[in-house]
PDB file of C-alpha atoms in Angstrom:
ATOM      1  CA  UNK A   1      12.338  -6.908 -39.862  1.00  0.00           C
ATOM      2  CA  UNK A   2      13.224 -10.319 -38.434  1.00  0.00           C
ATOM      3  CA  UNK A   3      13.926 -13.850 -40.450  1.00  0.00           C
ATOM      4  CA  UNK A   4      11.393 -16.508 -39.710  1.00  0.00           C
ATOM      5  CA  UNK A   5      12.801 -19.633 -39.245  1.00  0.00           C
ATOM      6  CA  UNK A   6       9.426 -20.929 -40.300  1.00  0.00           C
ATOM      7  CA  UNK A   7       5.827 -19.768 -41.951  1.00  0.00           C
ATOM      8  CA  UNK A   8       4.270 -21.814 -39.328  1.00  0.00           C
ATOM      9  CA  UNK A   9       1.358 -19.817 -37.069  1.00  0.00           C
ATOM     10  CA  UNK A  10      -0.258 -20.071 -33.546  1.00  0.00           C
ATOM     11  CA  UNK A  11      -2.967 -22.106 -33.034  1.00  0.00           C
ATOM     12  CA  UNK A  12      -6.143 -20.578 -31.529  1.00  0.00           C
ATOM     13  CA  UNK A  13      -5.197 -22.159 -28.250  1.00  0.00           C
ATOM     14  CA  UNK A  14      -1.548 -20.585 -28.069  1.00  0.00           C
ATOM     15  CA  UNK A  15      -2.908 -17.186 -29.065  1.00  0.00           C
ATOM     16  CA  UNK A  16      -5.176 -18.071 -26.247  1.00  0.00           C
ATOM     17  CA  UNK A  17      -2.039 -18.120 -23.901  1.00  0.00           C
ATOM     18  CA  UNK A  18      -0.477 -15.237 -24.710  1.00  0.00           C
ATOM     19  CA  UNK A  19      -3.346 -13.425 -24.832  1.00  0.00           C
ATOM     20  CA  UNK A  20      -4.106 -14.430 -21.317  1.00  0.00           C
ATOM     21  CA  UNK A  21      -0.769 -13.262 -20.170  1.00  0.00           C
ATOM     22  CA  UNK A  22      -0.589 -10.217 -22.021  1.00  0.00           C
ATOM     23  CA  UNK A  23      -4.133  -9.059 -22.778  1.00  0.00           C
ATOM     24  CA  UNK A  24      -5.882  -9.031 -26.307  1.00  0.00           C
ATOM     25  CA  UNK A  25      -3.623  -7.631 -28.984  1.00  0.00           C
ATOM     26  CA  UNK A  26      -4.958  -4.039 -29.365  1.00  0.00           C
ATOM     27  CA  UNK A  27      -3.966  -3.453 -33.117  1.00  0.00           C
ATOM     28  CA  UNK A  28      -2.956  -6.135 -36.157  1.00  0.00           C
ATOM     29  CA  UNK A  29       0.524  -4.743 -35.461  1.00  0.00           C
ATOM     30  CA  UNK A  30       1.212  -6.544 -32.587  1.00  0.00           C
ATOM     31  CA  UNK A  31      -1.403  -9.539 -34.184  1.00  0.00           C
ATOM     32  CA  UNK A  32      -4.482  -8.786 -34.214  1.00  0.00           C
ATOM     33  CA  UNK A  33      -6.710  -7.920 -37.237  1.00  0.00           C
ATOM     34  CA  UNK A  34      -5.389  -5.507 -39.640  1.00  0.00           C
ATOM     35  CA  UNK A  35      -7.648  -2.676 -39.968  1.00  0.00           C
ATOM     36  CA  UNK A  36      -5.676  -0.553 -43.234  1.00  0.00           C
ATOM     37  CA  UNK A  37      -8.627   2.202 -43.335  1.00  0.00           C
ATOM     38  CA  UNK A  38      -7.698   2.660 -39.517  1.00  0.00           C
ATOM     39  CA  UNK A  39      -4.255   1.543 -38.764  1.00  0.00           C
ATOM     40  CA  UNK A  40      -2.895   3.382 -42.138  1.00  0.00           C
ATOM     41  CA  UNK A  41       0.576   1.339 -42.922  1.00  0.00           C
ATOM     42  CA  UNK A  42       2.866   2.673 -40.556  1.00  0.00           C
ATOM     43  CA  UNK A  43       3.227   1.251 -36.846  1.00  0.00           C
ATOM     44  CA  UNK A  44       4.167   3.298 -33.985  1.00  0.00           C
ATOM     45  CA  UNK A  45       4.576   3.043 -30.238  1.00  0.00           C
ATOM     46  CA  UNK A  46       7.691  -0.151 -31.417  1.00  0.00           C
ATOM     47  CA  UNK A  47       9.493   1.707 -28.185  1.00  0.00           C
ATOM     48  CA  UNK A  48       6.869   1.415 -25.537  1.00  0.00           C
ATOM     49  CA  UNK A  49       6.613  -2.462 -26.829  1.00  0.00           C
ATOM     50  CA  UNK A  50      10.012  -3.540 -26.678  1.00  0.00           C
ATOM     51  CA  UNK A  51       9.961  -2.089 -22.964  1.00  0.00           C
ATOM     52  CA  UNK A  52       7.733  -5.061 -22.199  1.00  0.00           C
ATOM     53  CA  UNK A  53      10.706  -7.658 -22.167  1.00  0.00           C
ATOM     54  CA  UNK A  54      10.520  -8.164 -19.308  1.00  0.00           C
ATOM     55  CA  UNK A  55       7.855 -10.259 -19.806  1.00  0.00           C
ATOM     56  CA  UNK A  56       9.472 -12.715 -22.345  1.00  0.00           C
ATOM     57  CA  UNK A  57       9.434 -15.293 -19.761  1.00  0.00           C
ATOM     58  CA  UNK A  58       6.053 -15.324 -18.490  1.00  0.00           C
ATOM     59  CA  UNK A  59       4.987 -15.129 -21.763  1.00  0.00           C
ATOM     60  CA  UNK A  60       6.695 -18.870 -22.417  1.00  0.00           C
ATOM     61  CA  UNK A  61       5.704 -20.302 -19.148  1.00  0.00           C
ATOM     62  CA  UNK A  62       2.765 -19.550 -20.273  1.00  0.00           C
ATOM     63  CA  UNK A  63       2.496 -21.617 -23.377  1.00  0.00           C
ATOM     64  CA  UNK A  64       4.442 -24.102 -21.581  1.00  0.00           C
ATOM     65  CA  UNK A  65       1.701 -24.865 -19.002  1.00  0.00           C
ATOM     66  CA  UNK A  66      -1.602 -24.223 -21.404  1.00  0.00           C
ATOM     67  CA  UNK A  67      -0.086 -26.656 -24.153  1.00  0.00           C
ATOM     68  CA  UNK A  68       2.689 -28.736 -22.587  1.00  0.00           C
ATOM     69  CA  UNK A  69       5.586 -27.550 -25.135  1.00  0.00           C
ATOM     70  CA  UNK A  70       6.451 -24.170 -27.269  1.00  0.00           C
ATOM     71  CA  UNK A  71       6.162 -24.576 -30.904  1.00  0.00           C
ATOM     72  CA  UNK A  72       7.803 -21.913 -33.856  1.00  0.00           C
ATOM     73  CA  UNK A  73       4.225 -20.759 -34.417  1.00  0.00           C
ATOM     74  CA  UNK A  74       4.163 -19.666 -30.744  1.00  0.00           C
ATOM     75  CA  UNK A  75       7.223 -18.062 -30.230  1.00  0.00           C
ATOM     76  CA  UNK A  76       6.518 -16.009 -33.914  1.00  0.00           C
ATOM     77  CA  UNK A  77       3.318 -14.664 -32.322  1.00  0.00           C
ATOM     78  CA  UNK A  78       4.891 -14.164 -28.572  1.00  0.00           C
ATOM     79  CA  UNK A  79       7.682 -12.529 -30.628  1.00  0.00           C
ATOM     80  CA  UNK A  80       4.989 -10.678 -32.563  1.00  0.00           C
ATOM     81  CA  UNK A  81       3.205  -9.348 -29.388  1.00  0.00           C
ATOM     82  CA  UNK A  82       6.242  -8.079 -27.432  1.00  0.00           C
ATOM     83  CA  UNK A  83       8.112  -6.581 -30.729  1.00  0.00           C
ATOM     84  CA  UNK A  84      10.889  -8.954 -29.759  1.00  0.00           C
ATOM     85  CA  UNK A  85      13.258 -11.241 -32.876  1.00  0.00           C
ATOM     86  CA  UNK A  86      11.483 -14.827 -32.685  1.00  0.00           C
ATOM     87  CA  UNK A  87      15.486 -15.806 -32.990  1.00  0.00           C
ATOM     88  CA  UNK A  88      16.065 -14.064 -29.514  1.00  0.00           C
ATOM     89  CA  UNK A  89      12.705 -15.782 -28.051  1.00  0.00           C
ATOM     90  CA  UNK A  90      13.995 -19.162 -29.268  1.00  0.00           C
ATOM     91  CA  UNK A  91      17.440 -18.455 -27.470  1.00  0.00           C
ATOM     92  CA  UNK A  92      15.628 -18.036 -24.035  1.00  0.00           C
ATOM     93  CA  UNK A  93      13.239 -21.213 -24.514  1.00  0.00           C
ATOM     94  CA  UNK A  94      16.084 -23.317 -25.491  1.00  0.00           C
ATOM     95  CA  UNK A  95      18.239 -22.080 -23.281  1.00  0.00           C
ATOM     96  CA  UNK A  96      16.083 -23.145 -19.929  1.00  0.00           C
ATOM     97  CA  UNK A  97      16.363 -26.994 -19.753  1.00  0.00           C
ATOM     98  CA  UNK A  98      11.989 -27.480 -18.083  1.00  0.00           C
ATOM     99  CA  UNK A  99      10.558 -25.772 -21.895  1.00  0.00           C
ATOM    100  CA  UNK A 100      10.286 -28.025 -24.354  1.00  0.00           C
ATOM    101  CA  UNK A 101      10.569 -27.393 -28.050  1.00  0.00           C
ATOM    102  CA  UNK A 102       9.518 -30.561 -29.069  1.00  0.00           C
ATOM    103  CA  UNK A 103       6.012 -32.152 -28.718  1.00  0.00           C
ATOM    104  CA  UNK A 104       5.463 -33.816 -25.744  1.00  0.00           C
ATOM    105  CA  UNK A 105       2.764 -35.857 -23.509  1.00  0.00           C
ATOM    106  CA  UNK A 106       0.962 -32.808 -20.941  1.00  0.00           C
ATOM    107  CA  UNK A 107       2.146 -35.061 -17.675  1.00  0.00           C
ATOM    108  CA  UNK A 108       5.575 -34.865 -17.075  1.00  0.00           C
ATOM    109  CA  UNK A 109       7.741 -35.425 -14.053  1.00  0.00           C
ATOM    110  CA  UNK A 110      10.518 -33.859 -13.334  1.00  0.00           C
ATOM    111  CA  UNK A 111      13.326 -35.734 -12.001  1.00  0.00           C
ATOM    112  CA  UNK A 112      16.129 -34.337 -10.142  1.00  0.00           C
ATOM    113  CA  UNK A 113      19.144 -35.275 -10.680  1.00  0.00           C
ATOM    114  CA  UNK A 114      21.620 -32.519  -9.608  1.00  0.00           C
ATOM    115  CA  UNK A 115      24.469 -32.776  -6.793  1.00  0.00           C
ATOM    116  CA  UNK A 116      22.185 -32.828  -3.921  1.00  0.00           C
ATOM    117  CA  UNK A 117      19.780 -35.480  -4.846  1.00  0.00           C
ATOM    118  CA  UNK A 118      22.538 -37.458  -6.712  1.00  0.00           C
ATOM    119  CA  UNK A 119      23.899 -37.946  -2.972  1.00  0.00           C
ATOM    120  CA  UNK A 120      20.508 -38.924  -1.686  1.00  0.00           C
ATOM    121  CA  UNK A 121      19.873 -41.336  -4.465  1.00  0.00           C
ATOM    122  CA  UNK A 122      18.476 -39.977  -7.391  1.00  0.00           C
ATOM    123  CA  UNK A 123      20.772 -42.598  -9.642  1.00  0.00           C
ATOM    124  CA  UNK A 124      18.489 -45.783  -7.893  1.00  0.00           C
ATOM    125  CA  UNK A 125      15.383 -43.463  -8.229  1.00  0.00           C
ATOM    126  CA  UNK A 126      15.671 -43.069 -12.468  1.00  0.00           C
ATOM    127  CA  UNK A 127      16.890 -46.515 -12.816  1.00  0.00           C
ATOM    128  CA  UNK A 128      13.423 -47.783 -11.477  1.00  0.00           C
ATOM    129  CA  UNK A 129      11.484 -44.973 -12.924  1.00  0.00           C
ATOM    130  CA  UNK A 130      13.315 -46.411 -16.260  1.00  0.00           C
ATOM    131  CA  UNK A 131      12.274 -49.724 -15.153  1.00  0.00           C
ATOM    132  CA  UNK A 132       8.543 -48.691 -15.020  1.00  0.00           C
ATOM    133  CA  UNK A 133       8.068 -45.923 -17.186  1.00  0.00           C
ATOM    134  CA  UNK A 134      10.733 -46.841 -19.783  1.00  0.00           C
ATOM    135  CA  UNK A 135      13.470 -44.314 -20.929  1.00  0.00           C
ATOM    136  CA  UNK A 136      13.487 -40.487 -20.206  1.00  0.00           C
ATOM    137  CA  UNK A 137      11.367 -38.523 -22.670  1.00  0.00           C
ATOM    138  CA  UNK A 138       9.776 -41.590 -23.960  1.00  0.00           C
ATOM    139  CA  UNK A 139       6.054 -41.384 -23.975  1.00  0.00           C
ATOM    140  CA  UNK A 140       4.250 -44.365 -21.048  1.00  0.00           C
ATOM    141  CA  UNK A 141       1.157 -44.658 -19.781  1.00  0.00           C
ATOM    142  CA  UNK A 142      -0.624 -45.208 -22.867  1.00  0.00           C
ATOM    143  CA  UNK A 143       1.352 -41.987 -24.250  1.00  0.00           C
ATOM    144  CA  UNK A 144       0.033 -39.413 -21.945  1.00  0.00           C
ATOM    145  CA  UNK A 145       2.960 -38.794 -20.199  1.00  0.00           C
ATOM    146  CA  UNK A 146       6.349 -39.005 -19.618  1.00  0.00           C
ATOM    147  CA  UNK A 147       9.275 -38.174 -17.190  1.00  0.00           C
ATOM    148  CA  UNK A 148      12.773 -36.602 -17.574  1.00  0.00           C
ATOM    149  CA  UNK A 149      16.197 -35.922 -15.369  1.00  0.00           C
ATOM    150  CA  UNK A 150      15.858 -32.259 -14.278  1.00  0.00           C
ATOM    151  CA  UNK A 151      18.892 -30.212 -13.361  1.00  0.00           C
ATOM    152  CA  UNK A 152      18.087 -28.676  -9.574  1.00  0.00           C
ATOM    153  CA  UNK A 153      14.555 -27.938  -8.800  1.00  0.00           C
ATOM    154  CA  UNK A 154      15.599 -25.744  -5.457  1.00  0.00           C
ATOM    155  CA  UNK A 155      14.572 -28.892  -3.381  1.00  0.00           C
ATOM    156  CA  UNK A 156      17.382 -29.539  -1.816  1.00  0.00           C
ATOM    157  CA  UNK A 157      16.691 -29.990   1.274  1.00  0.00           C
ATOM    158  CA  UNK A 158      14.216 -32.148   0.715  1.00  0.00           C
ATOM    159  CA  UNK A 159      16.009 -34.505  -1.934  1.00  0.00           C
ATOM    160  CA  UNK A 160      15.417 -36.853  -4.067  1.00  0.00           C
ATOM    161  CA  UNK A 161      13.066 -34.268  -5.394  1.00  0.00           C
ATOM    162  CA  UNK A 162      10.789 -34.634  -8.607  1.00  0.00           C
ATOM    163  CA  UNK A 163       8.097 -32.093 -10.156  1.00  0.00           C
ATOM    164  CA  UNK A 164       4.729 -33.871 -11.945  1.00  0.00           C
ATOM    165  CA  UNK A 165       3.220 -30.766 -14.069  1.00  0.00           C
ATOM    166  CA  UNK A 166       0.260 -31.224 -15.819  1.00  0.00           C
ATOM    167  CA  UNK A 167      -0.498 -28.763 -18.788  1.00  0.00           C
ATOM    168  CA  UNK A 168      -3.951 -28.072 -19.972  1.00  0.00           C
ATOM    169  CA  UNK A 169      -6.342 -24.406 -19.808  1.00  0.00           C
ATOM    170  CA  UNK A 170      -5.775 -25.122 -15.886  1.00  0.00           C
ATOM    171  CA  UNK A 171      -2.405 -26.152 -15.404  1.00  0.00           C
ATOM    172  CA  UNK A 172      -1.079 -28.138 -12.282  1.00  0.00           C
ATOM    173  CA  UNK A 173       1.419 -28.843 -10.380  1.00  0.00           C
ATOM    174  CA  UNK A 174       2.941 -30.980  -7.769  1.00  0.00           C
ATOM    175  CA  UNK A 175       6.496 -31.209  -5.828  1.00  0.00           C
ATOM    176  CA  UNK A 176       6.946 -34.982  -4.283  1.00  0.00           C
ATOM    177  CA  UNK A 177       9.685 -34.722  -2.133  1.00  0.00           C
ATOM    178  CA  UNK A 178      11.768 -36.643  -0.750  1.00  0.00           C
ATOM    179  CA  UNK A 179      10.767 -38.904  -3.561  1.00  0.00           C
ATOM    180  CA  UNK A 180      10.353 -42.535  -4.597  1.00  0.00           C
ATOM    181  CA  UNK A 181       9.435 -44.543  -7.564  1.00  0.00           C
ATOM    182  CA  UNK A 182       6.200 -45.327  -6.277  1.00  0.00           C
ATOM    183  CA  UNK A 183       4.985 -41.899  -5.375  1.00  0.00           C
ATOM    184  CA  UNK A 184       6.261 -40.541  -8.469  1.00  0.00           C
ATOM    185  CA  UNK A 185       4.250 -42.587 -10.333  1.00  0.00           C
ATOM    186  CA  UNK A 186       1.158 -42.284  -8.010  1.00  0.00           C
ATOM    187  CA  UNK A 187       1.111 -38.450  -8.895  1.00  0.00           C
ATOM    188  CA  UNK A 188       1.330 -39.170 -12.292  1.00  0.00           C
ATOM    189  CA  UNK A 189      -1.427 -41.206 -12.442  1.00  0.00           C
ATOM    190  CA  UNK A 190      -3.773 -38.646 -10.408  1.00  0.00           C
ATOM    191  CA  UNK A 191      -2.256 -35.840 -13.044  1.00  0.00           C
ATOM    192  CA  UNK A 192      -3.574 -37.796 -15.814  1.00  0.00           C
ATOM    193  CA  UNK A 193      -6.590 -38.628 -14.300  1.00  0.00           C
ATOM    194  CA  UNK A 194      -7.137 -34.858 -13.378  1.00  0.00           C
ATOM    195  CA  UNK A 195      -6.700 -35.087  -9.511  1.00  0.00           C
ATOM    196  CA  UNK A 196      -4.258 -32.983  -9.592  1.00  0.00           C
ATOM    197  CA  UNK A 197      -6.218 -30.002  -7.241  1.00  0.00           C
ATOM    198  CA  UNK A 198      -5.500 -26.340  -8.130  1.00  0.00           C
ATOM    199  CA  UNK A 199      -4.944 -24.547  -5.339  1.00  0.00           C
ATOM    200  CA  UNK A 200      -1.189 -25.633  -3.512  1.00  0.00           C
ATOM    201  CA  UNK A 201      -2.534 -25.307  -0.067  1.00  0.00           C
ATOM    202  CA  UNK A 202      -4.640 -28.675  -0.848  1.00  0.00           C
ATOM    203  CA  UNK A 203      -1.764 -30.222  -2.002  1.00  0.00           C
ATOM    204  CA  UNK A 204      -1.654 -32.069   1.717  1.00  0.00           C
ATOM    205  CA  UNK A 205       1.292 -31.119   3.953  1.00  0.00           C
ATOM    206  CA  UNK A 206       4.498 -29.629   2.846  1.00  0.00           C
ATOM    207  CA  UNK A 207       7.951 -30.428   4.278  1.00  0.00           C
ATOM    208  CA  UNK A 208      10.090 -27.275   3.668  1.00  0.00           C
ATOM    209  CA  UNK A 209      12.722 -25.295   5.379  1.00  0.00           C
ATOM    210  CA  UNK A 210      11.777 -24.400   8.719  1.00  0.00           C
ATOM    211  CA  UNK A 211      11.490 -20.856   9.289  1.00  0.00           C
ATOM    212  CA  UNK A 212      11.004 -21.241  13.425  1.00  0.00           C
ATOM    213  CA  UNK A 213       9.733 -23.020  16.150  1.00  0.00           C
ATOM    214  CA  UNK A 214      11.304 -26.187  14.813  1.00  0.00           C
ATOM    215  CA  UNK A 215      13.706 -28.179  16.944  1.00  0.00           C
ATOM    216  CA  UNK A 216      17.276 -28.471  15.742  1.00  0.00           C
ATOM    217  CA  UNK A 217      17.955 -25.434  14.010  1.00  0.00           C
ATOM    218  CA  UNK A 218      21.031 -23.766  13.239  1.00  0.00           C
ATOM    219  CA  UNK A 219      21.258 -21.185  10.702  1.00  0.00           C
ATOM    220  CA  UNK A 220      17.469 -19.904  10.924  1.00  0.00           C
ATOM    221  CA  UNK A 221      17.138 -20.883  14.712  1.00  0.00           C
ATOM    222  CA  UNK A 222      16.891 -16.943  15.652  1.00  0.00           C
ATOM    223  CA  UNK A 223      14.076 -16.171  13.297  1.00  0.00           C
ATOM    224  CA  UNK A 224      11.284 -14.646  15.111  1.00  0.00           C
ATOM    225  CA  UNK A 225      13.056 -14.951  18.195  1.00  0.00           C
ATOM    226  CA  UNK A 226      15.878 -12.070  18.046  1.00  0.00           C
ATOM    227  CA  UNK A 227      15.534  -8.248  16.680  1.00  0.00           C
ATOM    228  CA  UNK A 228      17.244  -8.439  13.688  1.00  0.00           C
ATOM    229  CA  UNK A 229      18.214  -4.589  14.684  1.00  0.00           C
ATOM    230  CA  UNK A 230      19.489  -5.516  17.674  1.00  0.00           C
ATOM    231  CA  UNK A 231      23.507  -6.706  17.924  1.00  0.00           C
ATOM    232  CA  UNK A 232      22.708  -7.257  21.880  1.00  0.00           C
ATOM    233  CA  UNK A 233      19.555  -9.612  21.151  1.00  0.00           C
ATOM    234  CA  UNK A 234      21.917 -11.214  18.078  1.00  0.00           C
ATOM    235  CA  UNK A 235      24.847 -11.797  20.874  1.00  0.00           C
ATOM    236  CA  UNK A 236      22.425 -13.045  23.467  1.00  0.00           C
ATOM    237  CA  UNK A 237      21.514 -15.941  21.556  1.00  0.00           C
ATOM    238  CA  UNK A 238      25.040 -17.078  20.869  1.00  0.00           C
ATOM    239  CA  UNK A 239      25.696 -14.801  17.828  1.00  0.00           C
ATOM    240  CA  UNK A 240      29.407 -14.799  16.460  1.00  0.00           C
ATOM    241  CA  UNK A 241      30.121 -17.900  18.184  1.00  0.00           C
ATOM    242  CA  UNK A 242      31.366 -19.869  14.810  1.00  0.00           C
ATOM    243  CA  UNK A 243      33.471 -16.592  14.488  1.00  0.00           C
ATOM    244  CA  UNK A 244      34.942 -17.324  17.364  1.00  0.00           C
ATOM    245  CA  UNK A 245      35.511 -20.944  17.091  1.00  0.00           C
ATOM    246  CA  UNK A 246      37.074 -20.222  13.523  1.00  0.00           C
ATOM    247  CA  UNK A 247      39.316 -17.742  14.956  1.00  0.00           C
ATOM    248  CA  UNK A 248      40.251 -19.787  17.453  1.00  0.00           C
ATOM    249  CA  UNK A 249      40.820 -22.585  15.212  1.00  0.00           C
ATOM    250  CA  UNK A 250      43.151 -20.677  12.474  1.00  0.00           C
ATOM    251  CA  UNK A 251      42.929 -21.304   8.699  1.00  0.00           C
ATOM    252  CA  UNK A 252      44.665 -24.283   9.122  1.00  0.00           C
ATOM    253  CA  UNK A 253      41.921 -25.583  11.277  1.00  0.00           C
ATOM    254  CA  UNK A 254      39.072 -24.238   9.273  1.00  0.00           C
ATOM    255  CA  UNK A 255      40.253 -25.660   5.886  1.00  0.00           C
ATOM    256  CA  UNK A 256      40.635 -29.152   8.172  1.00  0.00           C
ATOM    257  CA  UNK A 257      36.976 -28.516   9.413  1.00  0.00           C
ATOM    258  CA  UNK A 258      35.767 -28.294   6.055  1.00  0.00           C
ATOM    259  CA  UNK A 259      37.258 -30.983   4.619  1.00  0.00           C
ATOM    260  CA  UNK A 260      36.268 -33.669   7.259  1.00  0.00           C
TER     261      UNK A 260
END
């Protein structure tokens, strides 16, 4: 037995979520309809449940992106479905700072705001998002949506770097980076107006790591290129070189490297 923080229950459209991630509840144990005549009053099979934990997070992302935010009633009935303490599902929601707990608009952007977009000017890009869209969290554009500083979004070589979800029965997503105030709020507006397409491939052209073929490359310049089996094909294309260098340089001159 578990203490509920509150009485309050999943609306059809949360059940809906979980349900879609987990598959219709099979008895009123896990919630669906008690049946006492068939069911009896005893539950079993808590073991083969609670092996499903794994799950606890796609369970909330989820919610997240079919309502836009995680209420008590939904984490009591995601607890209910994976035999998991609603206290122990509300540690895990609150703990990841892109789940809300709170009601929110379904449009949000994402801004980042961690070390590597800092240094590419993520400061300049809130203050005019602030300018336009008023204060983080606060709800703009007639209420339907809002944006928020983000710790790292794994952009970072792409910074500034900002995430525009949309949540709804088909959920959307799009990454505008390297971003600006404009384009930001460009994506917004197609996310509320339900532009946003579906599929990421017609999201237009990405600008990602390189993986080969690309000029300038240093650390993945021997993808596709060298046997990764091979310590002759590694050598051939100037493999161990930095070792070198660093040995010829010495701590001293490494540590001096690094911090110039």
């Amino acid at each position: 037995m578990d203490i509920h923080v509150t009485a309050q229950e999943a609306s059809p459209e949360e059940r809906a979520a979980v349900n879609a991630e987990l598959g219709p509840p099979e008895t009123g144990w896990v919630g669906g309809r008690r049946q006492i005549e068939a069911e009896g009053r005893v539950a079993f099979g808590g073991e083969q449940r609670r092996s499903e934990r794994h799950r606890l997070l796609p369970v909330l992302h989820a919610i997240q992106s079919r309502i836009g935010w995680i209420s008590p009633g939904a984490i009591n009935y995601a607890a209910l479905r994976l035999d998991i303490a609603p206290a122990e599902m509300y540690g895990v929601a609150s703990f990841y700072g892109m789940f809300a707990l709170s009601p929110r608009p379904t449009v949000v952007a994402h801004v980042c705001d961690d070390i590597a977009c800092l240094a590419k000017g993520a400061e300049a890009l809130c203050q005019q998002l602030e300018a336009q869209l008023g204060a983080p969290g606060s709800p703009s554009v007639d209420g339907r949506a809002t944006w928020l500083r983000s710790p790292c979004l794994g952009l970072c070589e792409r910074a500034t770097a900002a995430l525009i979800s949309a949540a709804g029965p088909e959920p959307r997503e799009r990454v505008v980076a390297p971003a600006d105030a404009e384009g930001v709020k460009a994506v917004i507006d197609d996310a509320i107006a339900g532009k946003l397409p579906a599929e990421p491939d017609a999201l237009g052209p990405k600008i990602s790591v390189p993986q080969a073929g690309r000029a300038g490359l240093r650390l993945l310049r021997r993808v596709g290129v060298v046997n990764p089996a091979s310590l002759d094909d590694y050598l051939r294309m100037e493999g161990y070189d930095a070792l070198r260098r660093a040995l010829d340089l010495g701590p001293r001159g490494v540590v001096r490297e690094v911090i110039e």
